Amino acid sequence: MLHITIHAARRMLRAGDIGARELTAAILERIDAVDGQVRAYLTLTPELALAAADRADAALVAARAAGTTDDLPPLLGIPLAIKDTITTEGIRTTCGSRILENYIPPYQSTAMARLQQAGALILGKTNTDEFAMGSSTESSAYFATRNPWNLAHVPGGSSGGSAAAVAAGECLAALGSDTGGSVRQPAGFCGVVGLKPTYGRVSRYGLVAYASSLDQIGPLARDVTDAAELLGVLAGHDPLDSTSVPAAVPAYAQMLDRPVRGLRVGVPREYFAPGMQPEVEAAVRAAIQVLADLGAEVREIGLPHTDLALPVYYLIAAAEASANLARFDGIRYGLSAAAESLWETYRETRGQGFGPEVKRRIMLGAYALSAGYYDAYYLKAQQVRTLIRADFDAALAEVDVIACPTGPTTAFRIGEKMADPLSMYLTDILTLSANLAGLPAISLPCGFDGAGLPIGLQLMAGAFQEPLLLAAAFAYEQAAGWHTRHPTL
Amino acid sequence: MASGDIAYETIIGLEVHAQLLTASKMFCGCSADYAAAPPNTHVCPVCMALPGALPVINRLAVEKTIRAGLALNCTIAGHTLFARKNYHYADLPKGYQISQYELPLCHSGWLDIEAEGAARRVGIARAHLEEDTGKLTHMGEAAGDTRLSAGRGAATLVDLNRAGIPLLEIVTEPDLRSPEEARAYLVKLQQILRYLGVSSGDMEKGAMRCEANVSIRPVGQTQFGTKVEVKNLNSFRSVKLALEYEVARQIAVLEAGGRVVQVTMGWDEEHGRTVVQRSKESADDYRYFPEPDLPPLEINPAWVAELRAALPELPDARAARFAAVYALDERDAALLAGERATADYFEATAAALGGTAPAARTAANWITGELFRLMKAAGVEIEQVQVGPAALADLLGRVERGEINANSGKRVLGQMFETGQPAGRIIDELGLAQVSDADALAAAVDAVLARYPDEVAKYRAGKESVLGWLMGQVMRETRGKGNPALVRALLAKALEG
């Protein structure tokens, strides 16, 4: 029951086999029991969750009596966790940073509003690398989250709290945000499903911006069906986000059962570079073989600018971040260091409030945008970004879906890469390109290494091709069955 | 400008920021009508820059910018970008201003002005959209200190009601050659912005703000001199005075063998001088880059064509039409066409009087003369005048028909202006109806001639100028109600006899 899916819980709730309060209380007990080890949550809101559960139960009872349970909102009574980079009205939103330690947002993010309208209830806010800048959740200003499969290892990041909470049975599913792999990489490390939608598919209104042209909110879930369910709720045009796209929202969860026979699957040769953990390559190649056995046409493809994705990403993301984080100035909200002048207030507030990784990226970004360097760094990065997009356009003219590993290794040990930022950055090398190209991508479990740590299979597709992407992922998941494995804590 | 042996040429370029007249702010739904609002009441997550809030472009602001651009003969971009201008200050909540850098909405235009008797075409480099900042109030020891140092009891208050108000920035080429040209350009620009309903253009209220770049060079030199930026120009007068001061200062520096240093100066209105605000030696680096929260704005040419077709007749064209159609003299035509409300008032009055050229000239004379005098004395604008065009035309019709004479007409207009009452009622109340009864007037003429036999003799001896004086006496006898034409005729007849 702790590892129940959304779709199974919904059936039980509607049938009256379980109550929303009962389900929520069970998850809260699980959090009580294991979160001291996993440390997935930064903030818990049990009273709010239970009160919402009671309201859901009342609606469920009434609907059962009236025979109208099919008309209930899709996530009624489903307890979820929210990454702490996503604004939650009335609930502390820290972004894993000291600078927002006591910040309680007075407005609601669109993603949260949509979840609440769909009837979901919120258990709390999950840990993240500070302002989503990291790949291990170790750069959180509060504490490191641990991988439920092995507590000595990281859960990945930056949505490590959400991925660990889903894997550990501390919620049914969770929201994360993905700027360079921050949903998919922790999903891979924690053996859950993580989906980054097409850029513009889900509103960013209320997602605290790290890199505006790359950020997307996405679900972390136990299986592909749940990810599709959540995408269906989150997706859609939002007049408050000018970069959200007014495209129709397909019924993703009802479109999973498409056969993969004839599906053209491209395997990019650049994504199996030397240095990759052999067990990862073996598991991913075996997964691709499963798709081939299901009738997919597998072929090798080239994405020639792949090796440039990392420098391009760290220039563009840092440049945007340097401006996005300028608003944390100690004047209107958050940490405010008392000082003798405005400039000292800035220096003290930001000096105390931001951690070293955030400062590093602000400096890198400000440098890349500064007079005399703009053309060589920021502008050049944008030009190369166009080439990376063109790589995908060309490849996706030949194939429907691209299959590759989510990351070159399984989860590393806590502390292993903190002293070496560059080796940390390299853990995202296979996920960055989908953000740069704005394409939808999903990570789902495809096996375990010798140490028992999960391995992630990444699938990517063309813009707004989530139905195709999810159908391919669903076909593999159902054939392989890895999603039924859970860590023991 | 000449001094000593060398003649200098003045080079001025202006940057004007005009607040746009929109209902809501540039990137959020907050009301832009903040003038009377208590501090921080017109704010929301977007204009307070709460984490996660995103901007959405105000379509009306784009429309007004395009209309201004068209009126300034600009090219309207089909593809335009917003950019982030990065700097930290307490009145800038996001830590960057959303502005335009590459690909502004309007560019490459011009405005024709006339100054010191000469016509000049001023190039418009660009006209783009951006957002206003908040307002800071320095208290205690921080007052007047832009570095915001907090001493004892000192504090700076931040009001974000103004933050995010749409601003139109209009940048000229360095085409202005004197402070008077700069003033004339601003007057003309303000007229146009008001005509279009794009901005109130009110400099005193900060709805239109001006910064100038000034340099001088010896006449004949093609290279520009070092430019100085002058800020805090809050009226047409201060623009002219500050520029005159700054030009003279730069000449004095060069004459003394010094060199002009690139600085930002502020105009100190009280002491009538420019003072250094900050040195430009550490050049600003705003780290502009395209705003990733706003996709490039594609402007539909059909929309631009629609806006162009719907542009009102602008002041110059209207003045030319007034001069051509109504045979007004150029000065009156320009005076009437300068403000849209005045021009509308004039045309409505002329139309109500029959619409002929003589009717229009009558209306023009009364409006530029008596009505403007009354407005100036009362300190009101044409919009606040209680006498509408129809009521004025009614009065002027009565004067034309001889119902009252011109002098009485002025008295009546004064009363109408005060009370808003129609002319007919005031004429009745004051008993001003003109006397055109020949018998009654003949009696007055006879009385006057009998009273002043010496003057009558002078006239008859050939001193015709006495006639006017005698006219005055008859009018006085009729307490100003006599029909002047009839009085003149009767007087002439009596004197002949």
GROMACS .gro file of C-alpha atoms in nm, chain A residues 49-448:
model
  400
   49ALA     CA    1  -0.305   1.738   0.416
   50LEU     CA    2  -0.544   1.571   0.661
   51ALA     CA    3  -0.795   1.856   0.641
   52ALA     CA    4  -0.789   1.831   0.261
   53ALA     CA    5  -0.824   1.453   0.292
   54ASP     CA    6  -1.137   1.497   0.502
   55ARG     CA    7  -1.287   1.726   0.239
   56ALA     CA    8  -1.198   1.471  -0.028
   57ASP     CA    9  -1.364   1.196   0.176
   58ALA     CA   10  -1.683   1.400   0.204
   59ALA     CA   11  -1.687   1.450  -0.173
   60LEU     CA   12  -1.614   1.081  -0.230
   61VAL     CA   13  -1.896   0.969   0.000
   62ALA     CA   14  -2.141   1.204  -0.167
   63ALA     CA   15  -2.035   1.099  -0.517
   64ARG     CA   16  -2.060   0.730  -0.428
   65ALA     CA   17  -2.412   0.788  -0.296
   66ALA     CA   18  -2.506   0.974  -0.613
   67GLY     CA   19  -2.328   0.731  -0.842
   68THR     CA   20  -2.117   1.009  -0.989
   69THR     CA   21  -1.765   0.903  -0.889
   70ASP     CA   22  -1.660   0.911  -1.255
   71ASP     CA   23  -1.719   1.287  -1.257
   72LEU     CA   24  -1.488   1.353  -0.962
   73PRO     CA   25  -1.168   1.548  -1.023
   74PRO     CA   26  -0.891   1.311  -1.133
   75LEU     CA   27  -0.658   1.349  -0.834
   76LEU     CA   28  -0.919   1.373  -0.559
   77GLY     CA   29  -0.765   1.257  -0.232
   78ILE     CA   30  -0.422   1.182  -0.382
   79PRO     CA   31  -0.134   1.291  -0.151
   80LEU     CA   32   0.157   1.449  -0.340
   81ALA     CA   33   0.487   1.614  -0.258
   82ILE     CA   34   0.607   1.940  -0.417
   83LYS     CA   35   0.962   2.041  -0.488
   84ASP     CA   36   1.052   2.348  -0.287
   85THR     CA   37   1.130   2.554  -0.598
   86ILE     CA   38   0.757   2.563  -0.674
   87THR     CA   39   0.555   2.840  -0.510
   88THR     CA   40   0.291   2.717  -0.267
   89GLU     CA   41   0.060   2.987  -0.137
   90GLY     CA   42   0.074   3.002   0.241
   91ILE     CA   43   0.337   2.726   0.262
   92ARG     CA   44   0.703   2.814   0.311
   93THR     CA   45   0.897   2.797  -0.014
   94THR     CA   46   1.273   2.806   0.043
   95CYS     CA   47   1.423   2.679  -0.285
   96GLY     CA   48   1.671   2.502  -0.056
   97SER     CA   49   1.824   2.840   0.023
   98ARG     CA   50   1.887   3.037   0.342
   99ILE     CA   51   1.788   3.352   0.156
  100LEU     CA   52   1.425   3.230   0.151
  101GLU     CA   53   1.434   3.047   0.485
  102ASN     CA   54   1.123   3.224   0.615
  103TYR     CA   55   0.952   3.314   0.289
  104ILE     CA   56   0.582   3.225   0.278
  105PRO     CA   57   0.442   3.305  -0.067
  106PRO     CA   58   0.124   3.515  -0.077
  107TYR     CA   59   0.022   3.377  -0.417
  108GLN     CA   60  -0.026   3.041  -0.584
  109SER     CA   61   0.175   2.889  -0.868
  110THR     CA   62  -0.026   2.773  -1.168
  111ALA     CA   63   0.099   2.415  -1.126
  112MET     CA   64  -0.023   2.406  -0.765
  113ALA     CA   65  -0.353   2.567  -0.858
  114ARG     CA   66  -0.407   2.300  -1.122
  115LEU     CA   67  -0.320   2.018  -0.882
  116GLN     CA   68  -0.557   2.156  -0.621
  117GLN     CA   69  -0.832   2.200  -0.874
  118ALA     CA   70  -0.779   1.835  -0.965
  119GLY     CA   71  -0.833   1.746  -0.601
  120ALA     CA   72  -0.477   1.658  -0.500
  121LEU     CA   73  -0.358   1.721  -0.147
  122ILE     CA   74  -0.012   1.833  -0.049
  123LEU     CA   75   0.202   1.657   0.209
  124GLY     CA   76   0.486   1.905   0.206
  125LYS     CA   77   0.781   2.055   0.024
  126THR     CA   78   1.077   1.846  -0.082
  127ASN     CA   79   1.447   1.915  -0.064
  128THR     CA   80   1.636   2.052  -0.360
  129ASP     CA   81   1.978   2.173  -0.452
  130GLU     CA   82   1.982   2.544  -0.374
  131PHE     CA   83   1.773   2.717  -0.643
  132ALA     CA   84   1.785   2.385  -0.833
  133MET     CA   85   2.156   2.432  -0.898
  134GLY     CA   86   2.305   2.092  -0.851
  135SER     CA   87   2.286   1.724  -0.937
  136SER     CA   88   2.284   1.558  -0.596
  137THR     CA   89   2.064   1.767  -0.360
  138GLU     CA   90   2.379   1.818  -0.155
  139SER     CA   91   2.387   2.192  -0.234
  140SER     CA   92   2.065   2.238  -0.034
  141ALA     CA   93   2.140   2.491   0.240
  142TYR     CA   94   1.960   2.266   0.491
  143PHE     CA   95   2.074   1.905   0.454
  144ALA     CA   96   2.151   1.637   0.198
  145THR     CA   97   1.876   1.397   0.097
  146ARG     CA   98   1.971   1.029   0.079
  147ASN     CA   99   1.902   0.769  -0.183
  148PRO     CA  100   1.639   0.525  -0.048
  149TRP     CA  101   1.815   0.236  -0.227
  150ASN     CA  102   2.137   0.305  -0.039
  151LEU     CA  103   2.148   0.581   0.221
  152ALA     CA  104   2.518   0.642   0.166
  153HIS     CA  105   2.442   0.755  -0.189
  154VAL     CA  106   2.288   1.070  -0.329
  155PRO     CA  107   1.934   1.067  -0.472
  156GLY     CA  108   2.049   1.282  -0.763
  157GLY     CA  109   1.928   1.633  -0.810
  158SER     CA  110   1.816   1.885  -0.811
  159SER     CA  111   1.472   1.729  -0.755
  160GLY     CA  112   1.634   1.473  -0.522
  161GLY     CA  113   1.383   1.525  -0.243
  162SER     CA  114   1.090   1.453  -0.474
  163ALA     CA  115   1.256   1.147  -0.632
  164ALA     CA  116   1.356   1.004  -0.294
  165ALA     CA  117   1.008   1.066  -0.150
  166VAL     CA  118   0.844   0.877  -0.436
  167ALA     CA  119   1.095   0.590  -0.415
  168ALA     CA  120   1.068   0.565  -0.035
  169GLY     CA  121   0.688   0.560  -0.029
  170GLU     CA  122   0.667   0.903   0.132
  171CYS     CA  123   0.413   1.026  -0.124
  172LEU     CA  124   0.229   0.881  -0.423
  173ALA     CA  125   0.400   1.111  -0.668
  174ALA     CA  126   0.572   1.446  -0.667
  175LEU     CA  127   0.647   1.753  -0.873
  176GLY     CA  128   1.000   1.844  -0.967
  177SER     CA  129   1.154   2.100  -1.197
  178ASP     CA  130   1.398   2.018  -1.474
  179THR     CA  131   1.643   2.272  -1.614
  180GLY     CA  132   1.921   2.039  -1.727
  181GLY     CA  133   1.799   1.701  -1.606
  182SER     CA  134   1.679   1.783  -1.256
  183VAL     CA  135   1.371   1.561  -1.282
  184ARG     CA  136   1.514   1.282  -1.498
  185GLN     CA  137   1.854   1.236  -1.335
  186PRO     CA  138   1.716   1.187  -0.979
  187ALA     CA  139   1.437   0.970  -1.122
  188GLY     CA  140   1.710   0.753  -1.274
  189PHE     CA  141   1.911   0.745  -0.951
  190CYS     CA  142   1.603   0.656  -0.742
  191GLY     CA  143   1.439   0.406  -0.978
  192VAL     CA  144   1.123   0.607  -1.047
  193VAL     CA  145   0.968   0.768  -1.353
  194GLY     CA  146   1.056   1.132  -1.421
  195LEU     CA  147   0.912   1.335  -1.708
  196LYS     CA  148   1.035   1.668  -1.844
  197PRO     CA  149   0.760   1.802  -2.070
  198THR     CA  150   0.816   2.005  -2.388
  199TYR     CA  151   0.922   2.362  -2.304
  200GLY     CA  152   0.599   2.562  -2.288
  201ARG     CA  153   0.378   2.263  -2.215
  202VAL     CA  154   0.346   2.336  -1.842
  203SER     CA  155   0.316   2.687  -1.698
  204ARG     CA  156   0.623   2.817  -1.517
  205TYR     CA  157   0.418   3.079  -1.329
  206GLY     CA  158   0.524   3.035  -0.968
  207LEU     CA  159   0.823   2.814  -1.044
  208VAL     CA  160   1.110   3.010  -0.891
  209ALA     CA  161   1.323   3.075  -1.196
  210TYR     CA  162   1.669   2.926  -1.229
  211ALA     CA  163   1.713   2.943  -1.608
  212SER     CA  164   1.395   3.072  -1.767
  213SER     CA  165   1.450   2.938  -2.118
  214LEU     CA  166   1.523   2.587  -1.988
  215ASP     CA  167   1.306   2.536  -1.677
  216GLN     CA  168   1.004   2.306  -1.691
  217ILE     CA  169   0.798   2.157  -1.412
  218GLY     CA  170   0.755   1.783  -1.445
  219PRO     CA  171   0.617   1.488  -1.249
  220LEU     CA  172   0.808   1.217  -1.063
  221ALA     CA  173   0.596   0.906  -1.031
  222ARG     CA  174   0.592   0.531  -0.969
  223ASP     CA  175   0.499   0.443  -1.322
  224VAL     CA  176   0.445   0.591  -1.666
  225THR     CA  177   0.067   0.593  -1.621
  226ASP     CA  178   0.093   0.817  -1.317
  227ALA     CA  179   0.334   1.049  -1.497
  228ALA     CA  180   0.082   1.074  -1.782
  229GLU     CA  181  -0.200   1.141  -1.535
  230LEU     CA  182  -0.008   1.425  -1.375
  231LEU     CA  183   0.098   1.573  -1.708
  232GLY     CA  184  -0.268   1.581  -1.810
  233VAL     CA  185  -0.346   1.793  -1.505
  234LEU     CA  186  -0.042   2.022  -1.531
  235ALA     CA  187  -0.034   2.085  -1.907
  236GLY     CA  188  -0.208   2.366  -2.086
  237HIS     CA  189  -0.177   2.728  -2.178
  238ASP     CA  190  -0.151   2.980  -1.896
  239PRO     CA  191  -0.213   3.348  -1.970
  240LEU     CA  192   0.025   3.430  -1.684
  241ASP     CA  193   0.320   3.261  -1.859
  242SER     CA  194   0.396   3.407  -2.202
  243THR     CA  195   0.619   3.111  -2.283
  244SER     CA  196   0.342   2.858  -2.225
  245VAL     CA  197   0.202   2.730  -2.551
  246PRO     CA  198  -0.169   2.740  -2.639
  247ALA     CA  199  -0.175   2.386  -2.777
  248ALA     CA  200  -0.456   2.141  -2.703
  249VAL     CA  201  -0.390   1.898  -2.417
  250PRO     CA  202  -0.434   1.536  -2.526
  251ALA     CA  203  -0.570   1.275  -2.282
  252TYR     CA  204  -0.219   1.142  -2.221
  253ALA     CA  205  -0.316   0.866  -1.978
  254GLN     CA  206  -0.573   0.730  -2.225
  255MET     CA  207  -0.318   0.715  -2.508
  256LEU     CA  208  -0.058   0.484  -2.351
  257ASP     CA  209  -0.170   0.159  -2.503
  258ARG     CA  210  -0.050   0.230  -2.855
  259PRO     CA  211   0.155  -0.056  -2.996
  260VAL     CA  212   0.521   0.018  -3.057
  261ARG     CA  213   0.535  -0.201  -3.365
  262GLY     CA  214   0.698   0.006  -3.637
  263LEU     CA  215   0.801   0.280  -3.393
  264ARG     CA  216   1.137   0.414  -3.512
  265VAL     CA  217   1.378   0.426  -3.220
  266GLY     CA  218   1.706   0.614  -3.266
  267VAL     CA  219   2.010   0.533  -3.054
  268PRO     CA  220   2.256   0.825  -3.056
  269ARG     CA  221   2.611   0.697  -3.075
  270GLU     CA  222   2.740   1.006  -2.889
  271TYR     CA  223   2.540   0.903  -2.581
  272PHE     CA  224   2.749   0.590  -2.517
  273ALA     CA  225   3.083   0.758  -2.466
  274PRO     CA  226   3.388   0.602  -2.301
  275GLY     CA  227   3.381   0.645  -1.924
  276MET     CA  228   3.026   0.529  -1.896
  277GLN     CA  229   2.961   0.272  -1.623
  278PRO     CA  230   2.950  -0.061  -1.817
  279GLU     CA  231   2.644  -0.185  -1.626
  280VAL     CA  232   2.455   0.127  -1.731
  281GLU     CA  233   2.537   0.075  -2.097
  282ALA     CA  234   2.446  -0.293  -2.075
  283ALA     CA  235   2.110  -0.226  -1.906
  284VAL     CA  236   2.016   0.049  -2.152
  285ARG     CA  237   2.115  -0.161  -2.454
  286ALA     CA  238   1.907  -0.446  -2.313
  287ALA     CA  239   1.613  -0.210  -2.270
  288ILE     CA  240   1.644  -0.099  -2.632
  289GLN     CA  241   1.645  -0.464  -2.730
  290VAL     CA  242   1.315  -0.508  -2.541
  291LEU     CA  243   1.167  -0.229  -2.756
  292ALA     CA  244   1.306  -0.401  -3.065
  293ASP     CA  245   1.151  -0.729  -2.951
  294LEU     CA  246   0.820  -0.546  -2.921
  295GLY     CA  247   0.848  -0.454  -3.289
  296ALA     CA  248   1.023  -0.118  -3.279
  297GLU     CA  249   1.270  -0.041  -3.557
  298VAL     CA  250   1.596   0.044  -3.383
  299ARG     CA  251   1.868   0.235  -3.566
  300GLU     CA  252   2.180   0.425  -3.473
  301ILE     CA  253   2.166   0.801  -3.516
  302GLY     CA  254   2.406   1.090  -3.471
  303LEU     CA  255   2.365   1.402  -3.258
  304PRO     CA  256   2.701   1.554  -3.353
  305HIS     CA  257   2.697   1.858  -3.124
  306THR     CA  258   2.634   1.657  -2.808
  307ASP     CA  259   2.977   1.731  -2.662
  308LEU     CA  260   2.899   2.105  -2.675
  309ALA     CA  261   2.578   2.075  -2.471
  310LEU     CA  262   2.757   2.101  -2.137
  311PRO     CA  263   2.945   2.429  -2.199
  312VAL     CA  264   2.644   2.577  -2.378
  313TYR     CA  265   2.418   2.485  -2.090
  314TYR     CA  266   2.646   2.628  -1.823
  315LEU     CA  267   2.676   2.958  -2.010
  316ILE     CA  268   2.307   3.005  -2.087
  317ALA     CA  269   2.172   2.873  -1.757
  318ALA     CA  270   2.422   3.073  -1.554
  319ALA     CA  271   2.359   3.390  -1.757
  320GLU     CA  272   1.984   3.369  -1.702
  321ALA     CA  273   2.035   3.275  -1.337
  322SER     CA  274   2.255   3.578  -1.276
  323ALA     CA  275   1.956   3.799  -1.361
  324ASN     CA  276   1.686   3.575  -1.214
  325LEU     CA  277   1.851   3.575  -0.873
  326ALA     CA  278   1.905   3.952  -0.867
  327ARG     CA  279   1.566   4.001  -0.700
  328PHE     CA  280   1.690   3.841  -0.378
  329ASP     CA  281   1.817   4.168  -0.239
  330GLY     CA  282   1.696   4.171   0.121
  331ILE     CA  283   1.445   4.449   0.059
  332ARG     CA  284   1.100   4.301   0.002
  333TYR     CA  285   1.112   3.944   0.138
  334GLY     CA  286   1.344   3.675   0.260
  335LEU     CA  287   1.670   3.720   0.445
  336SER     CA  288   1.760   4.084   0.504
  337ALA     CA  289   2.097   4.151   0.662
  338ALA     CA  290   2.108   4.476   0.859
  339ALA     CA  291   2.381   4.698   0.721
  340GLU     CA  292   2.490   5.060   0.701
  341SER     CA  293   2.409   5.123   0.336
  342LEU     CA  294   2.215   4.980   0.047
  343TRP     CA  295   2.525   4.825  -0.109
  344GLU     CA  296   2.629   4.667   0.219
  345THR     CA  297   2.274   4.534   0.259
  346TYR     CA  298   2.306   4.368  -0.080
  347ARG     CA  299   2.650   4.231  -0.006
  348GLU     CA  300   2.563   4.098   0.339
  349THR     CA  301   2.222   3.958   0.242
  350ARG     CA  302   2.347   3.783  -0.068
  351GLY     CA  303   2.677   3.689   0.090
  352GLN     CA  304   2.505   3.516   0.381
  353GLY     CA  305   2.196   3.398   0.193
  354PHE     CA  306   2.348   3.221  -0.107
  355GLY     CA  307   2.563   2.910  -0.093
  356PRO     CA  308   2.883   2.854  -0.290
  357GLU     CA  309   2.727   2.682  -0.595
  358VAL     CA  310   2.474   2.963  -0.641
  359LYS     CA  311   2.744   3.226  -0.610
  360ARG     CA  312   2.959   3.036  -0.858
  361ARG     CA  313   2.682   3.031  -1.118
  362ILE     CA  314   2.587   3.398  -1.064
  363MET     CA  315   2.949   3.499  -1.119
  364LEU     CA  316   2.984   3.272  -1.421
  365GLY     CA  317   2.664   3.411  -1.572
  366ALA     CA  318   2.742   3.775  -1.503
  367TYR     CA  319   3.082   3.723  -1.662
  368ALA     CA  320   2.935   3.559  -1.971
  369LEU     CA  321   2.702   3.858  -2.021
  370SER     CA  322   2.950   4.133  -1.947
  371ALA     CA  323   3.070   4.385  -2.202
  372GLY     CA  324   3.347   4.242  -2.415
  373TYR     CA  325   3.261   3.881  -2.334
  374TYR     CA  326   2.897   3.864  -2.443
  375ASP     CA  327   2.976   3.774  -2.803
  376ALA     CA  328   3.235   3.516  -2.714
  377TYR     CA  329   3.027   3.341  -2.448
  378TYR     CA  330   2.655   3.412  -2.429
  379LEU     CA  331   2.598   3.482  -2.798
  380LYS     CA  332   2.819   3.195  -2.908
  381ALA     CA  333   2.634   2.964  -2.669
  382GLN     CA  334   2.301   3.067  -2.821
  383GLN     CA  335   2.437   2.999  -3.168
  384VAL     CA  336   2.555   2.654  -3.067
  385ARG     CA  337   2.219   2.595  -2.897
  386THR     CA  338   2.064   2.646  -3.240
  387LEU     CA  339   2.298   2.380  -3.380
  388ILE     CA  340   2.200   2.138  -3.103
  389ARG     CA  341   1.832   2.197  -3.185
  390ALA     CA  342   1.909   2.137  -3.552
  391ASP     CA  343   2.074   1.804  -3.459
  392PHE     CA  344   1.750   1.695  -3.298
  393ASP     CA  345   1.535   1.827  -3.584
  394ALA     CA  346   1.740   1.622  -3.827
  395ALA     CA  347   1.739   1.310  -3.609
  396LEU     CA  348   1.368   1.333  -3.536
  397ALA     CA  349   1.294   1.352  -3.905
  398GLU     CA  350   1.434   0.997  -3.922
  399VAL     CA  351   1.312   0.847  -3.595
  400ASP     CA  352   1.013   0.890  -3.362
  401VAL     CA  353   1.187   0.843  -3.030
  402ILE     CA  354   1.548   0.865  -2.913
  403ALA     CA  355   1.665   0.610  -2.654
  404CYS     CA  356   1.976   0.646  -2.439
  405PRO     CA  357   2.090   0.633  -2.076
  406THR     CA  358   1.963   0.902  -1.836
  407GLY     CA  359   2.312   0.942  -1.695
  408PRO     CA  360   2.653   0.785  -1.743
  409THR     CA  361   2.657   0.628  -1.395
  410THR     CA  362   2.428   0.519  -1.115
  411ALA     CA  363   2.397   0.724  -0.796
  412PHE     CA  364   2.735   0.824  -0.653
  413ARG     CA  365   2.826   0.843  -0.288
  414ILE     CA  366   2.736   1.145  -0.076
  415GLY     CA  367   3.032   1.383  -0.069
  416GLU     CA  368   3.204   1.214  -0.362
  417LYS     CA  369   3.175   1.504  -0.608
  418MET     CA  370   3.113   1.807  -0.389
  419ALA     CA  371   3.476   1.917  -0.402
  420ASP     CA  372   3.486   1.896  -0.781
  421PRO     CA  373   3.209   2.099  -0.949
  422LEU     CA  374   3.310   1.993  -1.298
  423SER     CA  375   3.270   1.621  -1.227
  424MET     CA  376   2.931   1.707  -1.074
  425TYR     CA  377   2.832   1.897  -1.390
  426LEU     CA  378   2.927   1.594  -1.602
  427THR     CA  379   2.659   1.381  -1.437
  428ASP     CA  380   2.399   1.581  -1.638
  429ILE     CA  381   2.575   1.540  -1.969
  430LEU     CA  382   2.305   1.317  -2.120
  431THR     CA  383   2.004   1.516  -1.999
  432LEU     CA  384   2.104   1.877  -2.084
  433SER     CA  385   2.037   1.857  -2.456
  434ALA     CA  386   1.662   1.797  -2.419
  435ASN     CA  387   1.638   2.126  -2.225
  436LEU     CA  388   1.849   2.314  -2.476
  437ALA     CA  389   1.629   2.181  -2.757
  438GLY     CA  390   1.307   2.224  -2.556
  439LEU     CA  391   1.205   1.862  -2.616
  440PRO     CA  392   1.008   1.624  -2.394
  441ALA     CA  393   1.213   1.350  -2.229
  442ILE     CA  394   1.142   1.081  -1.973
  443SER     CA  395   1.355   0.864  -1.747
  444LEU     CA  396   1.226   0.526  -1.634
  445PRO     CA  397   1.390   0.236  -1.451
  446CYS     CA  398   1.566  -0.026  -1.667
  447GLY     CA  399   1.760  -0.233  -1.416
  448PHE     CA  400   2.013  -0.221  -1.135
   0.00000   0.00000   0.00000
